[in-house]
Amino acid sequence: MNSTIVTFPDGRVSGRSEIVLAVPAGDRHGLVVAETPFHPLDHTWPDQPADRGTIGGLPVVDCVTGAWSADGFHLGEEIPVRRGAEGWQWLVVHVTDTPLPVGAAVELEVDAGHRTALSTGHTACHLAALALNSALAGHWRKETALDGLGHPDFDQAAITSSRISPNGSVDVYRLGKSLRKKGFSADGLDLDEVAGEANDRLKAWVAADAPVRLDVPGPELTARRTWHCSLPEGAVSIPCGGTHLPRTSELGAVTVSLSLDDAALTMRTTATPPA
Ligand SMILES: [Zn+2]
């Protein structure tokens, strides 16, 4: 059993392949093919939801990561190691209500509209993180790791979860003791001002029609892919396993709103792509 070859990083939404493994997925069926355009939910950092679509004409009701090693097969949250761990084969598992036989050649069709909406949400999410880093730069009292635009990387230092949805995302950051020790001060934090600054920057980045691309070092699911965007202030790159739009102008408009609840800062990002 080899790792699944994936074509979603190149923007593909259809393909044809052979079923190489069928495994139980609860009381449903998990189908693995040699090569797929489907993006599965990642078990380590489950930011971008699974693609929807069909396999062999059957609805794909879920698409998850599977991992195979000498001690057997594990699915999704049951995988005991981190994404890409050595000694494991990493598989895209298409979950269906009806079984299909191993050896069958099947057509794979991703719901292209849903994929585009998730790509929109994911590209907006990365830009919003960079805009937030920039707007919060004045709150750092110590030197810390910088993002690709030279701002203290608040996003990397504080993020606890990121959830992408069609045309949007919700990112949660912890403003606790450990972030304070790293040098971030929330004193005098004016959320409206920070959001306003971030939104001005996002507006400029969409207007700049900056190109976005993924660097894909290999065809396997767990290849270490990198998101690149050439913004007016400079070229930025972020490790990323998801899918993206090819240009920032396709986001239409991007805005963030911020809320603070105990020590959690939540950023809601919304894109409004042109009709
Ligand atoms: Zn990403």
GROMACS .gro file of C-alpha atoms and ligand atoms in nm:
model
  276
    1MET     CA    1   0.000   0.000   0.000
    2ASN     CA    2   0.152   0.332  -0.112
    3SER     CA    3   0.045   0.682  -0.005
    4THR     CA    4  -0.239   0.828  -0.209
    5ILE     CA    5  -0.136   1.055  -0.496
    6VAL     CA    6  -0.335   1.380  -0.474
    7THR     CA    7  -0.417   1.627  -0.753
    8PHE     CA    8  -0.615   1.889  -0.551
    9PRO     CA    9  -0.301   2.100  -0.490
   10ASP     CA   10  -0.296   2.166  -0.867
   11GLY     CA   11  -0.661   2.271  -0.855
   12ARG     CA   12  -0.797   1.950  -1.010
   13VAL     CA   13  -1.161   1.857  -0.938
   14SER     CA   14  -1.197   1.535  -1.138
   15GLY     CA   15  -1.004   1.220  -1.215
   16ARG     CA   16  -1.020   0.850  -1.285
   17SER     CA   17  -0.846   0.585  -1.078
   18GLU     CA   18  -0.865   0.233  -0.941
   19ILE     CA   19  -0.996   0.132  -0.599
   20VAL     CA   20  -0.697  -0.018  -0.419
   21LEU     CA   21  -0.840  -0.066  -0.069
   22ALA     CA   22  -1.180  -0.085   0.100
   23VAL     CA   23  -1.199  -0.041   0.478
   24PRO     CA   24  -1.483  -0.010   0.728
   25ALA     CA   25  -1.564   0.351   0.823
   26GLY     CA   26  -1.802   0.313   1.115
   27ASP     CA   27  -2.103   0.146   0.954
   28ARG     CA   28  -2.011   0.302   0.620
   29HIS     CA   29  -1.748   0.217   0.359
   30GLY     CA   30  -1.406   0.375   0.319
   31LEU     CA   31  -1.271   0.363  -0.036
   32VAL     CA   32  -0.908   0.434  -0.124
   33VAL     CA   33  -0.792   0.493  -0.482
   34ALA     CA   34  -0.441   0.526  -0.624
   35GLU     CA   35  -0.491   0.893  -0.723
   36THR     CA   36  -0.763   1.137  -0.622
   37PRO     CA   37  -0.865   1.502  -0.668
   38PHE     CA   38  -1.046   1.494  -0.326
   39HIS     CA   39  -0.910   1.700  -0.036
   40PRO     CA   40  -0.964   1.507   0.290
   41LEU     CA   41  -0.995   1.657   0.638
   42ASP     CA   42  -0.652   1.650   0.802
   43HIS     CA   43  -0.644   1.477   1.142
   44THR     CA   44  -0.356   1.686   1.287
   45TRP     CA   45  -0.468   2.037   1.185
   46PRO     CA   46  -0.830   2.003   1.066
   47ASP     CA   47  -0.864   2.352   0.915
   48GLN     CA   48  -1.010   2.293   0.566
   49PRO     CA   49  -1.320   2.070   0.553
   50ALA     CA   50  -1.343   1.769   0.323
   51ASP     CA   51  -1.444   1.804  -0.039
   52ARG     CA   52  -1.788   1.685  -0.148
   53GLY     CA   53  -1.863   1.499  -0.470
   54THR     CA   54  -1.896   1.148  -0.612
   55ILE     CA   55  -1.686   0.834  -0.655
   56GLY     CA   56  -1.805   0.586  -0.915
   57GLY     CA   57  -2.131   0.784  -0.922
   58LEU     CA   58  -2.188   0.737  -0.546
   59PRO     CA   59  -2.205   1.039  -0.312
   60VAL     CA   60  -1.890   1.090  -0.104
   61VAL     CA   61  -2.053   1.161   0.234
   62ASP     CA   62  -1.721   1.236   0.402
   63CYS     CA   63  -1.352   1.237   0.309
   64VAL     CA   64  -1.096   1.172   0.580
   65THR     CA   65  -0.729   1.088   0.625
   66GLY     CA   66  -0.629   0.726   0.676
   67ALA     CA   67  -0.292   0.597   0.796
   68TRP     CA   68  -0.147   0.251   0.749
   69SER     CA   69   0.153   0.099   0.927
   70ALA     CA   70   0.277  -0.241   1.045
   71ASP     CA   71   0.028  -0.227   1.335
   72GLY     CA   72  -0.269  -0.181   1.103
   73PHE     CA   73  -0.503   0.079   0.959
   74HIS     CA   74  -0.632   0.387   1.141
   75LEU     CA   75  -0.891   0.642   1.035
   76GLY     CA   76  -0.917   1.016   1.110
   77GLU     CA   77  -0.902   1.102   1.479
   78GLU     CA   78  -0.792   0.746   1.565
   79ILE     CA   79  -0.456   0.797   1.395
   80PRO     CA   80  -0.202   0.778   1.682
   81VAL     CA   81   0.075   0.980   1.515
   82ARG     CA   82   0.109   1.323   1.360
   83ARG     CA   83   0.051   1.387   0.991
   84GLY     CA   84   0.341   1.265   0.780
   85ALA     CA   85   0.510   1.055   1.055
   86GLU     CA   86   0.781   0.820   0.924
   87GLY     CA   87   0.691   0.455   0.872
   88TRP     CA   88   0.328   0.529   0.781
   89GLN     CA   89   0.145   0.538   0.450
   90TRP     CA   90  -0.102   0.827   0.424
   91LEU     CA   91  -0.430   0.771   0.242
   92VAL     CA   92  -0.732   0.969   0.128
   93VAL     CA   93  -1.042   0.775   0.237
   94HIS     CA   94  -1.368   0.847   0.050
   95VAL     CA   95  -1.661   0.750   0.271
   96THR     CA   96  -1.974   0.610   0.100
   97ASP     CA   97  -2.299   0.445   0.208
   98THR     CA   98  -2.263   0.171  -0.056
   99PRO     CA   99  -1.954  -0.048  -0.110
  100LEU     CA  100  -1.755  -0.067  -0.434
  101PRO     CA  101  -1.518  -0.354  -0.514
  102VAL     CA  102  -1.140  -0.332  -0.493
  103GLY     CA  103  -0.998  -0.330  -0.845
  104ALA     CA  104  -1.285  -0.129  -0.996
  105ALA     CA  105  -1.190   0.172  -1.210
  106VAL     CA  106  -1.396   0.474  -1.099
  107GLU     CA  107  -1.457   0.835  -1.196
  108LEU     CA  108  -1.398   1.087  -0.916
  109GLU     CA  109  -1.587   1.417  -0.934
  110VAL     CA  110  -1.546   1.692  -0.675
  111ASP     CA  111  -1.827   1.948  -0.625
  112ALA     CA  112  -1.640   2.234  -0.795
  113GLY     CA  113  -1.855   2.517  -0.652
  114HIS     CA  114  -1.806   2.396  -0.295
  115ARG     CA  115  -1.429   2.353  -0.357
  116THR     CA  116  -1.403   2.710  -0.491
  117ALA     CA  117  -1.586   2.843  -0.184
  118LEU     CA  118  -1.346   2.655   0.046
  119SER     CA  119  -1.044   2.777  -0.154
  120THR     CA  120  -1.183   3.131  -0.117
  121GLY     CA  121  -1.216   3.082   0.259
  122HIS     CA  122  -0.864   2.943   0.285
  123THR     CA  123  -0.692   3.217   0.082
  124ALA     CA  124  -0.885   3.479   0.281
  125CYS     CA  125  -0.778   3.308   0.605
  126HIS     CA  126  -0.406   3.331   0.523
  127LEU     CA  127  -0.431   3.697   0.416
  128ALA     CA  128  -0.634   3.783   0.726
  129ALA     CA  129  -0.363   3.629   0.948
  130LEU     CA  130  -0.098   3.845   0.780
  131ALA     CA  131  -0.319   4.154   0.810
  132LEU     CA  132  -0.377   4.079   1.180
  133ASN     CA  133  -0.002   4.036   1.239
  134SER     CA  134   0.052   4.378   1.086
  135ALA     CA  135  -0.226   4.548   1.284
  136LEU     CA  136  -0.099   4.399   1.616
  137ALA     CA  137   0.271   4.470   1.553
  138GLY     CA  138   0.276   4.759   1.802
  139HIS     CA  139   0.172   4.530   2.089
  140TRP     CA  140   0.496   4.333   2.101
  141ARG     CA  141   0.747   4.428   2.371
  142LYS     CA  142   1.012   4.166   2.285
  143GLU     CA  143   1.164   4.034   1.967
  144THR     CA  144   0.978   3.735   1.831
  145ALA     CA  145   0.961   3.534   1.509
  146LEU     CA  146   0.856   3.750   1.213
  147ASP     CA  147   0.616   3.665   0.931
  148GLY     CA  148   0.708   3.700   0.563
  149LEU     CA  149   0.624   4.072   0.568
  150GLY     CA  150   0.854   4.139   0.864
  151HIS     CA  151   0.583   4.175   1.131
  152PRO     CA  152   0.588   3.981   1.460
  153ASP     CA  153   0.404   3.657   1.380
  154PHE     CA  154   0.112   3.683   1.623
  155ASP     CA  155  -0.078   3.422   1.420
  156GLN     CA  156   0.191   3.154   1.463
  157ALA     CA  157   0.259   3.245   1.827
  158ALA     CA  158  -0.101   3.242   1.950
  159ILE     CA  159  -0.328   3.035   1.722
  160THR     CA  160  -0.518   2.748   1.884
  161SER     CA  161  -0.762   2.659   1.606
  162SER     CA  162  -0.847   2.755   1.251
  163ARG     CA  163  -1.170   2.648   1.082
  164ILE     CA  164  -1.231   2.725   0.716
  165SER     CA  165  -1.584   2.740   0.576
  166PRO     CA  166  -1.726   2.835   0.235
  167ASN     CA  167  -1.604   3.196   0.177
  168GLY     CA  168  -1.474   3.242   0.528
  169SER     CA  169  -1.286   3.124   0.835
  170VAL     CA  170  -1.283   3.147   1.213
  171ASP     CA  171  -0.944   3.164   1.385
  172VAL     CA  172  -0.902   3.149   1.762
  173TYR     CA  173  -0.596   3.288   1.942
  174ARG     CA  174  -0.498   3.247   2.305
  175LEU     CA  175  -0.385   3.564   2.481
  176GLY     CA  176  -0.264   3.385   2.794
  177LYS     CA  177   0.039   3.391   3.018
  178SER     CA  178   0.264   3.213   2.769
  179LEU     CA  179   0.197   3.472   2.497
  180ARG     CA  180   0.267   3.749   2.749
  181LYS     CA  181   0.598   3.579   2.831
  182LYS     CA  182   0.683   3.577   2.461
  183GLY     CA  183   0.637   3.955   2.470
  184PHE     CA  184   0.281   4.025   2.356
  185SER     CA  185   0.090   4.283   2.557
  186ALA     CA  186  -0.287   4.309   2.523
  187ASP     CA  187  -0.286   4.637   2.721
  188GLY     CA  188  -0.491   4.901   2.547
  189LEU     CA  189  -0.601   4.659   2.277
  190ASP     CA  190  -0.871   4.836   2.074
  191LEU     CA  191  -1.041   4.563   1.871
  192ASP     CA  192  -1.224   4.803   1.638
  193GLU     CA  193  -0.904   4.985   1.559
  194VAL     CA  194  -0.712   4.661   1.496
  195ALA     CA  195  -0.992   4.521   1.276
  196GLY     CA  196  -1.013   4.850   1.087
  197GLU     CA  197  -0.641   4.848   1.017
  198ALA     CA  198  -0.650   4.483   0.909
  199ASN     CA  199  -0.947   4.554   0.681
  200ASP     CA  200  -0.770   4.847   0.512
  201ARG     CA  201  -0.475   4.621   0.438
  202LEU     CA  202  -0.697   4.340   0.309
  203LYS     CA  203  -0.873   4.582   0.077
  204ALA     CA  204  -0.538   4.690  -0.068
  205TRP     CA  205  -0.424   4.329  -0.113
  206VAL     CA  206  -0.741   4.234  -0.301
  207ALA     CA  207  -0.708   4.547  -0.518
  208ALA     CA  208  -0.345   4.452  -0.594
  209ASP     CA  209  -0.467   4.132  -0.769
  210ALA     CA  210  -0.165   3.948  -0.623
  211PRO     CA  211  -0.087   3.601  -0.763
  212VAL     CA  212  -0.121   3.303  -0.527
  213ARG     CA  213   0.037   2.964  -0.585
  214LEU     CA  214   0.118   2.643  -0.403
  215ASP     CA  215   0.465   2.494  -0.413
  216VAL     CA  216   0.413   2.117  -0.442
  217PRO     CA  217   0.735   1.919  -0.375
  218GLY     CA  218   0.576   1.580  -0.440
  219PRO     CA  219   0.245   1.421  -0.543
  220GLU     CA  220   0.171   1.238  -0.218
  221LEU     CA  221  -0.091   1.350   0.036
  222THR     CA  222   0.160   1.450   0.305
  223ALA     CA  223   0.413   1.629   0.082
  224ARG     CA  224   0.518   1.954   0.256
  225ARG     CA  225   0.335   2.205   0.038
  226THR     CA  226   0.382   2.580   0.074
  227TRP     CA  227   0.144   2.869  -0.003
  228HIS     CA  228   0.304   3.168  -0.175
  229CYS     CA  229   0.155   3.510  -0.238
  230SER     CA  230   0.336   3.804  -0.400
  231LEU     CA  231   0.192   4.101  -0.211
  232PRO     CA  232   0.293   4.462  -0.286
  233GLU     CA  233   0.497   4.468   0.040
  234GLY     CA  234   0.681   4.147  -0.049
  235ALA     CA  235   0.647   3.776  -0.123
  236VAL     CA  236   0.515   3.565   0.163
  237SER     CA  237   0.502   3.190   0.214
  238ILE     CA  238   0.315   2.977   0.467
  239PRO     CA  239   0.318   2.594   0.501
  240CYS     CA  240  -0.028   2.475   0.390
  241GLY     CA  241  -0.204   2.150   0.306
  242GLY     CA  242  -0.520   2.304   0.160
  243THR     CA  243  -0.650   2.458  -0.162
  244HIS     CA  244  -0.646   2.821  -0.278
  245LEU     CA  245  -0.761   3.072  -0.537
  246PRO     CA  246  -0.501   3.174  -0.800
  247ARG     CA  247  -0.530   3.552  -0.742
  248THR     CA  248  -0.633   3.778  -0.453
  249SER     CA  249  -0.878   3.970  -0.676
  250GLU     CA  250  -1.099   3.658  -0.692
  251LEU     CA  251  -1.178   3.710  -0.323
  252GLY     CA  252  -1.389   4.014  -0.421
  253ALA     CA  253  -1.373   4.168  -0.076
  254VAL     CA  254  -1.237   4.038   0.255
  255THR     CA  255  -1.325   4.171   0.598
  256VAL     CA  256  -1.246   4.055   0.950
  257SER     CA  257  -1.423   4.112   1.278
  258LEU     CA  258  -1.265   4.052   1.618
  259SER     CA  259  -1.408   3.953   1.953
  260LEU     CA  260  -1.245   3.891   2.287
  261ASP     CA  261  -1.381   3.634   2.530
  262ASP     CA  262  -1.176   3.564   2.844
  263ALA     CA  263  -0.828   3.510   2.704
  264ALA     CA  264  -0.943   3.403   2.357
  265LEU     CA  265  -0.932   3.642   2.062
  266THR     CA  266  -1.158   3.524   1.779
  267MET     CA  267  -1.115   3.652   1.425
  268ARG     CA  268  -1.403   3.591   1.182
  269THR     CA  269  -1.307   3.639   0.820
  270THR     CA  270  -1.561   3.680   0.542
  271ALA     CA  271  -1.495   3.695   0.169
  272THR     CA  272  -1.752   3.823  -0.080
  273PRO     CA  273  -1.639   3.692  -0.418
  274PRO     CA  274  -1.770   3.865  -0.732
  275ALA     CA  275  -2.089   3.696  -0.859
  276ZN      ZN  276  -0.343   2.699   0.488
   0.00000   0.00000   0.00000
